[in-house]
Structure formats: C-alpha cells, structure tokens
Short mmCIF file of C-alpha atoms in Angstrom, two decimals:
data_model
loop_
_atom_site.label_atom_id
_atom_site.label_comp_id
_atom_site.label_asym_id
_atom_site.label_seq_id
_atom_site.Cartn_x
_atom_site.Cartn_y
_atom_site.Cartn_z
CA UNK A 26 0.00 0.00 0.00
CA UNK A 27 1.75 3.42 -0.90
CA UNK A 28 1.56 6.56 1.15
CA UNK A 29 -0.94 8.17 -1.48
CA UNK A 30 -3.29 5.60 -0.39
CA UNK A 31 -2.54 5.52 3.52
CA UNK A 32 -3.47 9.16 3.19
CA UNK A 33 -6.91 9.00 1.07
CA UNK A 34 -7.90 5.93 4.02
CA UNK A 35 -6.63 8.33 6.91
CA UNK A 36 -8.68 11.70 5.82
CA UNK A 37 -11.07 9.08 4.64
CA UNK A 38 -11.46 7.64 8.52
CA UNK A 39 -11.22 10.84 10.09
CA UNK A 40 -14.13 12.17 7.85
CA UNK A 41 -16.33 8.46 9.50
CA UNK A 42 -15.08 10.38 12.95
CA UNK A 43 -16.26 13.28 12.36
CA UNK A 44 -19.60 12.05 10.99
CA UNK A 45 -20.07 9.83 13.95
CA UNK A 46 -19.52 12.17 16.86
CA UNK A 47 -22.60 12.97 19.26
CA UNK A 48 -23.27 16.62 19.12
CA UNK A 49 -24.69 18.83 21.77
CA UNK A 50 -26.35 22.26 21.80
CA UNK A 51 -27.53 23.76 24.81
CA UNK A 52 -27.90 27.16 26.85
CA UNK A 53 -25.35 28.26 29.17
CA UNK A 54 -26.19 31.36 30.29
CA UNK A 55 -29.49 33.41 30.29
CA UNK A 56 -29.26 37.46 29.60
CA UNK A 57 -32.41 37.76 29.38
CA UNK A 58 -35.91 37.01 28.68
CA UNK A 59 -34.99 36.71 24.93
CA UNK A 60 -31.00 36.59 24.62
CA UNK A 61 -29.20 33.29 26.14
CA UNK A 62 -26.00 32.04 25.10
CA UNK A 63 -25.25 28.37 24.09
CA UNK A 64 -23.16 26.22 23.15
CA UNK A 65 -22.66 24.22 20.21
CA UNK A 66 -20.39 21.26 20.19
CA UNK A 67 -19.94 20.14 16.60
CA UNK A 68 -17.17 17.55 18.03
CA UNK A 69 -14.88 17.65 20.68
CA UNK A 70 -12.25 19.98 19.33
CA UNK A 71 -15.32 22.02 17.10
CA UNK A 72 -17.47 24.18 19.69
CA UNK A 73 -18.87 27.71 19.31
CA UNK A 74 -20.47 29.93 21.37
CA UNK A 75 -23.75 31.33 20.27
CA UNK A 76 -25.69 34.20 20.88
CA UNK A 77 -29.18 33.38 20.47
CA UNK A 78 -33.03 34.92 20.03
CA UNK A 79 -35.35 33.26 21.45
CA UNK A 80 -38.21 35.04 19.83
CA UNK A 81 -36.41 35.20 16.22
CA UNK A 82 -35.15 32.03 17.04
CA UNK A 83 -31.53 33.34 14.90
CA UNK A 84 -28.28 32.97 16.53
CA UNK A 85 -25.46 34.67 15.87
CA UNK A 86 -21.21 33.27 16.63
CA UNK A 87 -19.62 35.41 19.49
CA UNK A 88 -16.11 33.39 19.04
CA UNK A 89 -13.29 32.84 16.57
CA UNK A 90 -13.21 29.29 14.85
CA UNK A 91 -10.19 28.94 17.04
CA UNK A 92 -11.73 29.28 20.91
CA UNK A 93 -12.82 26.11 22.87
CA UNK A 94 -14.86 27.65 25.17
CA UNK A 95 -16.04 25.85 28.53
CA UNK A 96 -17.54 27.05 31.87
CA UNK A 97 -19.36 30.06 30.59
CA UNK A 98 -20.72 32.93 32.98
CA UNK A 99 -22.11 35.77 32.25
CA UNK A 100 -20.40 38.72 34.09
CA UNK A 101 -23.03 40.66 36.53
CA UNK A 102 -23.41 43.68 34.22
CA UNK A 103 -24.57 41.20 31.43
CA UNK A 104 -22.45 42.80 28.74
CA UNK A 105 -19.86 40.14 28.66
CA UNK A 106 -19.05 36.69 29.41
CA UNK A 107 -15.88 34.81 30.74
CA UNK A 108 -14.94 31.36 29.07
CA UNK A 109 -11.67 28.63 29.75
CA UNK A 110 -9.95 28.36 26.13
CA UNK A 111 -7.77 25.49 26.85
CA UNK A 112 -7.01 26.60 29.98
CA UNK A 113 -6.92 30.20 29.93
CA UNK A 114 -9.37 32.49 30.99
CA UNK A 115 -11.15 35.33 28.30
CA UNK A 116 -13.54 37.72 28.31
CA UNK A 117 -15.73 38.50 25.45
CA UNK A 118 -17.71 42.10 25.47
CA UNK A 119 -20.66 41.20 23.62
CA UNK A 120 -20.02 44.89 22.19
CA UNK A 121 -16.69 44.15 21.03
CA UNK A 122 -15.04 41.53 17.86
CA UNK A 123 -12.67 39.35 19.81
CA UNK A 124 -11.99 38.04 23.46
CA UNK A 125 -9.24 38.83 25.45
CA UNK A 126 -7.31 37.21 27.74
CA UNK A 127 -6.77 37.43 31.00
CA UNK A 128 -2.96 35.27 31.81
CA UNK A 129 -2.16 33.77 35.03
CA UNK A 130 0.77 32.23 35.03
CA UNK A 131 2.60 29.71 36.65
CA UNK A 132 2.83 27.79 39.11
CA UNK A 133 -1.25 28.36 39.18
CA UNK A 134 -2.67 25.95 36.66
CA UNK A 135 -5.72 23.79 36.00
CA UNK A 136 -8.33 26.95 36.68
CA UNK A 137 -11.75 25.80 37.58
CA UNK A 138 -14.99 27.28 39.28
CA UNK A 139 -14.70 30.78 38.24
CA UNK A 140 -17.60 32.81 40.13
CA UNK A 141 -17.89 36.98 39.39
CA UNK A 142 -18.11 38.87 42.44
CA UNK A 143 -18.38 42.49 39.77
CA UNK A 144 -17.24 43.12 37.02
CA UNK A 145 -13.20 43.44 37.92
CA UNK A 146 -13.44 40.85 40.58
CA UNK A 147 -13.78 36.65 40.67
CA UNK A 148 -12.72 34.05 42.76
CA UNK A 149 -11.92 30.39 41.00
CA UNK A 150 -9.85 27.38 42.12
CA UNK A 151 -6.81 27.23 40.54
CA UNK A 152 -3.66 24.08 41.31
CA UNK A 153 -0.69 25.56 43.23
CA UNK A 154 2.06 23.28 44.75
CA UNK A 155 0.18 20.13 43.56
CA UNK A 156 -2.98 21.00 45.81
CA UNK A 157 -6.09 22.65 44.62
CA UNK A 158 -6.23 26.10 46.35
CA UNK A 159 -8.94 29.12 46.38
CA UNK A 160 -7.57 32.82 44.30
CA UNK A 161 -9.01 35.91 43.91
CA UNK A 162 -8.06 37.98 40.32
CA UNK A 163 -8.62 41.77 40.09
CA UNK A 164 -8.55 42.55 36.61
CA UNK A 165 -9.26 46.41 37.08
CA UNK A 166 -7.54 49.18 34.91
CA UNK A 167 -6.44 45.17 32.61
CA UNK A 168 -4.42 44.55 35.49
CA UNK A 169 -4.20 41.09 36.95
CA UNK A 170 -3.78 41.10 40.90
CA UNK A 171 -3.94 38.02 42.25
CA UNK A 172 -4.70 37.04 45.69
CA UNK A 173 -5.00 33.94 47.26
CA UNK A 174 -8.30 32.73 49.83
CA UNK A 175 -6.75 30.04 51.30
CA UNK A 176 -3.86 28.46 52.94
CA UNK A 177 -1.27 27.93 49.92
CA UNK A 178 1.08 25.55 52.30
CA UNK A 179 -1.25 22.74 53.10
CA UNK A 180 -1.73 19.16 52.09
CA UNK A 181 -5.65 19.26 51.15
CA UNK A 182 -7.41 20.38 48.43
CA UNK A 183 -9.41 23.27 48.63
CA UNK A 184 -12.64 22.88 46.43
CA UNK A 185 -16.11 24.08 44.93
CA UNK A 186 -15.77 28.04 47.01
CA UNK A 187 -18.90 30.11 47.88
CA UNK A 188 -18.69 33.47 48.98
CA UNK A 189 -21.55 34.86 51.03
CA UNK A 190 -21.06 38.20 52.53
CA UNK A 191 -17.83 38.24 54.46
CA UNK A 192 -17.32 34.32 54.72
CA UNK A 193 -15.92 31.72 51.77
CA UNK A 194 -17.57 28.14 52.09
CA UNK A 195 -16.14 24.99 50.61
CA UNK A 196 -15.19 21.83 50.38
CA UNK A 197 -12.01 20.54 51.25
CA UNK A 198 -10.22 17.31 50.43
CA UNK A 199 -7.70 15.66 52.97
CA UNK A 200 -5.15 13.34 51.86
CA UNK A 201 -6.87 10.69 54.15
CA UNK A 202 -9.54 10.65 51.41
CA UNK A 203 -12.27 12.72 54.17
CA UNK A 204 -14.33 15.17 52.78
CA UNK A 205 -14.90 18.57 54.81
CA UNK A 206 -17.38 21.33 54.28
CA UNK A 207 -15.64 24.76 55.88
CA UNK A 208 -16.19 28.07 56.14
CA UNK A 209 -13.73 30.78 56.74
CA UNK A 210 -13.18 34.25 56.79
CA UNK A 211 -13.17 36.39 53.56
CA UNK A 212 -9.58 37.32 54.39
CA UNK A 213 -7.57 38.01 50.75
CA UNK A 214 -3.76 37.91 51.01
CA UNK A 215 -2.04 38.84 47.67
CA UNK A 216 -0.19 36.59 45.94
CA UNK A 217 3.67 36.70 45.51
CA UNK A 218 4.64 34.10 43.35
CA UNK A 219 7.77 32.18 44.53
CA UNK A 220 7.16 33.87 48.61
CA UNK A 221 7.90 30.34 50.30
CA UNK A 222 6.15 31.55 53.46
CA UNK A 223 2.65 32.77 53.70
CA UNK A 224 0.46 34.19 56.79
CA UNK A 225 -1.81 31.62 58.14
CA UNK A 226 -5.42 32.27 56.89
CA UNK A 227 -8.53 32.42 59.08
CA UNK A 228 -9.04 29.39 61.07
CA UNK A 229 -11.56 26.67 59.41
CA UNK A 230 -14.76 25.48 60.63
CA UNK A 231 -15.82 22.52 59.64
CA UNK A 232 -19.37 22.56 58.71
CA UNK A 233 -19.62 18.61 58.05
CA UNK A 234 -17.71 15.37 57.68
CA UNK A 235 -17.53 12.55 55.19
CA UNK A 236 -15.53 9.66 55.38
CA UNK A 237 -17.40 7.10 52.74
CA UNK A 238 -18.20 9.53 49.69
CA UNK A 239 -16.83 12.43 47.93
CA UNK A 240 -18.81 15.80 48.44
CA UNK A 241 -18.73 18.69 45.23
CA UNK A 242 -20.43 20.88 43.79
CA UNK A 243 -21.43 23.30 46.76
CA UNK A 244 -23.75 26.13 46.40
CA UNK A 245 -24.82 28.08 49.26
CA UNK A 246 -27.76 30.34 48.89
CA UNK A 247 -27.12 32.35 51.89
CA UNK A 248 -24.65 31.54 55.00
CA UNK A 249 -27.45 29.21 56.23
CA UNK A 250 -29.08 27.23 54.13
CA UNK A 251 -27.14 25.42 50.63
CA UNK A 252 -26.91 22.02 48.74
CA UNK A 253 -24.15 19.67 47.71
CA UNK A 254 -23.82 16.64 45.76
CA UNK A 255 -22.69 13.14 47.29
CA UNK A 256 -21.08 10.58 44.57
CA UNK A 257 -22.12 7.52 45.60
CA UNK A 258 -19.00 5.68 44.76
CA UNK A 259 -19.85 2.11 45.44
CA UNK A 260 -23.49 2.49 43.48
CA UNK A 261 -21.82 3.78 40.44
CA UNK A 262 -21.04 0.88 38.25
CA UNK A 263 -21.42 -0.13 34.62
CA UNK A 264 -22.06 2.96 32.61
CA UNK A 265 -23.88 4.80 35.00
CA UNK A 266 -22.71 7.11 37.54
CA UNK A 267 -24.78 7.42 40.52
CA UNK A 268 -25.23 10.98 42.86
CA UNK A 269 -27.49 12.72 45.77
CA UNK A 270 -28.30 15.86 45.68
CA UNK A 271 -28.27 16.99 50.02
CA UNK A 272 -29.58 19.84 51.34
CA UNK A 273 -27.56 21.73 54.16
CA UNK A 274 -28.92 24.21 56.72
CA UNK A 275 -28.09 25.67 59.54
CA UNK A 276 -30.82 27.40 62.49
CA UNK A 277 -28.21 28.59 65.20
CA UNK A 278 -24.55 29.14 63.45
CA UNK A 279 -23.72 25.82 65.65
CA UNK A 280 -24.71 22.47 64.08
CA UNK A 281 -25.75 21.95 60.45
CA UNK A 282 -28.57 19.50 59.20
CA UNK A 283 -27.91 17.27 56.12
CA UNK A 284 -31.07 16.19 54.29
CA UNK A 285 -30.52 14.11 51.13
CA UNK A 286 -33.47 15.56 49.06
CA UNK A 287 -33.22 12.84 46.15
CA UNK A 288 -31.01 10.62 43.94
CA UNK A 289 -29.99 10.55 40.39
CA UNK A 290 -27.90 9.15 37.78
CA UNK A 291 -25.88 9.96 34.58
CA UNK A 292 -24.30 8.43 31.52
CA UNK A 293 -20.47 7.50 31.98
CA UNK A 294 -20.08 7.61 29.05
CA UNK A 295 -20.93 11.21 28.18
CA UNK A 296 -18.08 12.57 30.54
CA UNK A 297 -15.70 9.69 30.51
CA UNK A 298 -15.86 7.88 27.11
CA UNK A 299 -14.63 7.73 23.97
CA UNK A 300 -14.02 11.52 22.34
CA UNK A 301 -16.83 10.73 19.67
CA UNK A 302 -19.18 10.68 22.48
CA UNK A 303 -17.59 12.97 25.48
CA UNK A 304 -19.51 16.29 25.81
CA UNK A 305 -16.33 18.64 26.49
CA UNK A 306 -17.52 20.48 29.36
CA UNK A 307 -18.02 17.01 30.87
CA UNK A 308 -20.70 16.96 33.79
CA UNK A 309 -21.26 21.31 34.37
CA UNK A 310 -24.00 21.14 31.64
CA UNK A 311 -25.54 18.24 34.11
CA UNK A 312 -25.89 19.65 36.94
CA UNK A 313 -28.94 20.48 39.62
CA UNK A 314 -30.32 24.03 38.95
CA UNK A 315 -32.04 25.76 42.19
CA UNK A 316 -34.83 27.83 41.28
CA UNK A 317 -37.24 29.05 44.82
CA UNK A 318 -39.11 26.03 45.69
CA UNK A 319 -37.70 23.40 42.87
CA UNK A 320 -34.47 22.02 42.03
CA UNK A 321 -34.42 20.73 38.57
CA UNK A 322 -32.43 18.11 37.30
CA UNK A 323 -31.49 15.64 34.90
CA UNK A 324 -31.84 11.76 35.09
CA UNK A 325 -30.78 8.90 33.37
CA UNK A 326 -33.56 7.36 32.52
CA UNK A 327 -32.41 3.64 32.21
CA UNK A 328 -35.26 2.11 29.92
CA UNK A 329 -34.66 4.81 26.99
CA UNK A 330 -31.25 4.97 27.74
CA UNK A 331 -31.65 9.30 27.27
CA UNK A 332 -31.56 11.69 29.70
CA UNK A 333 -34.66 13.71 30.94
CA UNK A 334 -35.49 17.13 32.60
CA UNK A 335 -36.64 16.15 36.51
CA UNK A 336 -38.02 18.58 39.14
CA UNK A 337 -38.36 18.36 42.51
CA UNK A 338 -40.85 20.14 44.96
CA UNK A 339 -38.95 20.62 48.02
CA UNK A 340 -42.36 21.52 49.61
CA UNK A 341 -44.11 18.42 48.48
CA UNK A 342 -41.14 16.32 48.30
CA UNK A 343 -41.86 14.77 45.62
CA UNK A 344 -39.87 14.13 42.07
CA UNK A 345 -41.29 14.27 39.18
CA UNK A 346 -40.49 13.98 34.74
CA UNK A 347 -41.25 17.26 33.09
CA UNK A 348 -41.35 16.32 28.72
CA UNK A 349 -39.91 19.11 26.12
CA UNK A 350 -42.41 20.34 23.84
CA UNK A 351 -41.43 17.66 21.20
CA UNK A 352 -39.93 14.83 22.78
CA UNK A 353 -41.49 12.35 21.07
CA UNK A 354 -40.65 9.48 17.72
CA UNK A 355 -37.26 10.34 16.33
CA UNK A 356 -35.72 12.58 19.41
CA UNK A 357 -36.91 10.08 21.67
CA UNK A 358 -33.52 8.95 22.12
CA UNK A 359 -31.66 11.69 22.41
CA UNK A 360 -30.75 13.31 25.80
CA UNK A 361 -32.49 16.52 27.30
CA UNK A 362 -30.20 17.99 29.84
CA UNK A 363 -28.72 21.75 30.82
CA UNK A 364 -31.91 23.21 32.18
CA UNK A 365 -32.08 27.06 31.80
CA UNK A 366 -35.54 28.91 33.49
CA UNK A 367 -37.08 31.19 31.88
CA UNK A 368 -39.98 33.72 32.99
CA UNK A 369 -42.72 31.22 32.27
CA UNK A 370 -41.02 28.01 30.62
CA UNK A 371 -38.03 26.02 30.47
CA UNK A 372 -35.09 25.85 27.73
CA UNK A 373 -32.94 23.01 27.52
CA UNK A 374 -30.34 21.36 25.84
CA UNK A 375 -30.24 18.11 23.87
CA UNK A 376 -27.87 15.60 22.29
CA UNK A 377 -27.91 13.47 18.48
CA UNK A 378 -25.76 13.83 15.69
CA UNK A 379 -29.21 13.02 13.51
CA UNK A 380 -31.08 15.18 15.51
CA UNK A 381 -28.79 18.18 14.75
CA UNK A 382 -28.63 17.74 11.23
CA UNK A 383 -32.22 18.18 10.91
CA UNK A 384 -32.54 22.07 10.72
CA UNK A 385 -35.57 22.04 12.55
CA UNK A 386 -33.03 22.06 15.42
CA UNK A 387 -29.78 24.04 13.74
CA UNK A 388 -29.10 25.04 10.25
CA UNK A 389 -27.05 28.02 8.34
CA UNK A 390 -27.80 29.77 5.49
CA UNK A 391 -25.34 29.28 2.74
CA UNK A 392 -25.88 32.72 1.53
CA UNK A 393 -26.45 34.91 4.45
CA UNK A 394 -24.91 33.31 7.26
CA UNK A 395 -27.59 33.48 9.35
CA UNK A 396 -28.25 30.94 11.85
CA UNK A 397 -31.27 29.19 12.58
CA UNK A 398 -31.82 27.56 15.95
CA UNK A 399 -34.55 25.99 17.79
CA UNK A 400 -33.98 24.62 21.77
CA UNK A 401 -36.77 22.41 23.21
CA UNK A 402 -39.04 24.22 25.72
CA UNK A 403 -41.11 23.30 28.63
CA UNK A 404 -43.89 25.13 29.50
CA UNK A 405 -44.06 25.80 33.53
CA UNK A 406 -47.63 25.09 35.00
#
C-alpha cells in the first residue's frame, strides 16, 4: 500500500469520525428574557459559542473558529461573558469583535470554578504546589492582581468556594480521602509568586464530615441554608454514575442539618468515554439548577437509555419527569439535559448527531450566514 493511499484511508477515517460524533447544543447562560447564550459542540475539538433569540429564534457566533470555550458565565453587568480556552481564561464584550485574555501564570494551573463577584473581581480554584487552592483575580484598569483565599502551604485540596457576605464556604479534600465542608473568613492575602512563606489564613470550621463519599459541587444560597452533591462511589457501576443531591442548613450558626433531598444518575459515558461521544464540558451542563421552591435536574432514565429534565418540589417532596415540547418518535432517544428557566417556561439542551442535522433544530444559510436555531421548551404550570 503506498503513502498516497494511507493518506486518502486516513482523511477518509477521520471524515467516518467526524460524521459519527454525538453533538450537543444547549444554553449556558441566560441574559435575558430573549437573549441566552449556548453552546454548540460540533465535536470535541469544534465548539462555538452562540448568541441566540429566542423570539427570532436566529443565533449569531460570538467566538473565533479557534476558541474552545467551557464554563461560561455571564459577568453581573450582562455585557460580557468569561470562558476557559484550553485553559486560559477570556472575556468577550458582547459589544466588542474578539476576546481577550486574562494570563495567570505559573505555578497556578488547572483553573476551575470561576464565580464573578463584579465586574473586575472573581474568585476560581486554581492548582498551586500540587494541591487545589482558592484565588481571587482583580482585573481592574487590565491589570491582573492576584490574591489567594486560602492556605497555599497545606496538604488538602481546597474545592467548589462560595462566597456569602464576608465568609468563603467549601469543600475541602484531605489526603486521608475525608471530605470537609468549611467556612472561613473572607480574608484576601495577595499573591507573591515564589514567597515560600505565607500568613496563616482564618481558622476553618468545619461545617460537616464525610468519610465514605466524595462531596462537590457546593452552592450556598445564603450563609445558612445550601446544597451539595454526594457521589455515591460504590453504586456507580457499569455505565452509569450514581449521585445525591443533600440539602444543608443551619438554624443557630452551631450544628448543620444534612437532608438528602433525592437521587440521580448519569451516563459515563458522556463525561468519561470515547471523544466521539464525550460532551467537552463534561458533567457542568448536568448539573442540579435551584430555582425558589424546585431544584431541577437531569436523570438517566435507564429504559430509553436518554436523559430527561426532573423537578423536585422541596415543599411536596416529591420528584417528578417534566417532557420538552417535542420529545417524542425520532428525538426520543436523544438526551435533554442543561436546564435554563425562563420567565414562564423552560429551555434546555439536547444531544444526536441526527437530531442536529435536521434544521428544525440548527441550520445556516449558505448565503447569508444566518443561523437558525430551535432549543426544546417546557412550558411551567
């Protein structure tokens, strides 16, 4: 076989790749009643951001071709977003062409869990000294002063922060393998890189203590009442990963009650598989959203083999399967996750390389470029 022929049968396999990877469009971020921005993962190294009409139901590219954006958030004045190209973290004025970046360098890596305090200040988790540790960036005047939330000489991981008013929750990982929820001080020190010695932070308080599973995904909706998911390590086998979703409250800044509200389950696969079926953001698009009295959700639903929107009543305590508008024959299969709430209804993502050829769902215009997109809706009773 000569190399003219290897190469025909390589672009000729690539091109099956490409043709047989799961795609995934979904909402992100809501700006309003009519504007959200989603995602649109053509494969796992082809994703755009889009800006999209509800109402006109047109979307329009806010990225290059060359981005890979993950972990979207909408900055609080709603006229930009931050994204993680590959690591590094940009901003993209919805008023201006092109993102930039904002660099932090060395020997902070793997950046995760960026939350906007305004629009010149977020926290995020970032690795330092081969520990996961908690930094604030100030990126006023396009400066970028770093400052770090928690102890940088330690040998646990600091994880999943919430700040509410002057005190940081989160979760913190011993090298035992125990899982802590703490709460500390808001107490910034800024960060010298290469200072060997740092000031002791605020002392921790351990909120609650898990020996058997990991804890993540904290959110705290004030310094007395949040949720957190459990993975329930030895119940997550075959393909299917298993979680509980555990409500945490506090009535006397003392003890804290834990109330596991429900379980669910997700699709290895989907975060952990092969690249032709990984969604790239792996689980964020998956998890719980908190919305006043419900917590929606998505399930695994093991007869179908899809995932479906779930809400629970944390009045009624009660779960129950809320159906997009046209889930039904062909889309059947194909799984309805990333919940976004609207004013009076529910957008939501879904997954199917057949699906998403069908421009019902997504198409272009050859000739004017313009977009065409369609997200299944629930309506809220």
């Amino acid at each position: 076989m000569n190399k003219k022929t290897n190469f025909f049968l390589l672009i000729f396999s690539l091109a099956l790749q490409a043709e047989d990877s799961a795609e995934f469009l979904y909402p992100v971020a809501k700006i309003d009643e009519d504007l959200l921005l989603v995602i649109h993962q053509k494969s796992f190294d082809d994703i755009e951001l889009l800006r999209w009409n509800k109402s006109e139901r047109v979307a329009e590219k806010e990225l290059n071709s060359f981005c890979l954006p993950s972990q979207v958030k909408l900055l609080p004045s709603k006229r930009a977003c931050s994204f993680i190209d590959r690591g590094r973290i940009k901003v993209k004025d919805f008023a201006k062409r092109t993102a930039r970046a904002i660099d932090i360098y060395e020997p902070i890596s793997a950046i995760s869990n960026m939350i906007w305090i305004d629009d010149e200040n977020f926290y995020f988790v970032g690795k330092h000294a081969g520990y996961f540790s908690i930094f604030l960036c100030n990126i006023a005047d396009h400066q970028c002063v770093i400052s770090s939330l928690s102890n940088l000489h330690t040998t646990q991981d600091f994880l999943y922060p919430q700040k509410i008013n002057d005190s940081l929750f989160c979760v913190t990982k011993q090298e035992s393998g125990h899982y802590f929820i703490c709460r500390f001080d808001w107490n910034p020190k800024v960060y010298q890189q290469g200072l060997q010695t740092t000031p002791e932070q605020n002392e921790l308080k351990a909120v609650l203590c898990t020996k058997k599973n990991p804890i993540c995904f904290l959110t705290m909706l004030n310094d007395k009442k949040g949720f957190f998911l459990e993975f329930l390590l030895q119940e997550s086998t075959g393909n299917v990963l298993r979680f509980s979703c555990c409500k945490l409250e506090s009535f006397d800044d003392l003890t804290w009650d834990i109330d596991k509200l429900f379980d669910f389950q997700l699709p290895k696969n989907l975060f952990m598989g092969a690249e032709s079926e990984r969604i790239y953001e792996s689980i964020y698009p998956f998890l719980p959203i908190h919305a006043e009295n419900f917590i929606y959700f998505t399930n695994l639903d093991l007869e179908s083999g899809a995932c479906r929107i779930m809400r629970y009543d944390q009045n009624l305590k009660l779960v129950e399967k809320i159906t997009p508008n046209f889930a039904r024959s062909s889309i059947s299969t194909s799984h309805f996750f990333a919940p976004c709430i609207m004013d009076a209804s529910i957008c939501c993502g879904l997954s199917s390389s057949m699906i998403l050829r069908n421009s019902t769902f997504l198409s272009t215009n050859q000739e004017t470029g313009v977009i065409q997109c369609r997200l299944p809706e629930i309506k809220l009773s």
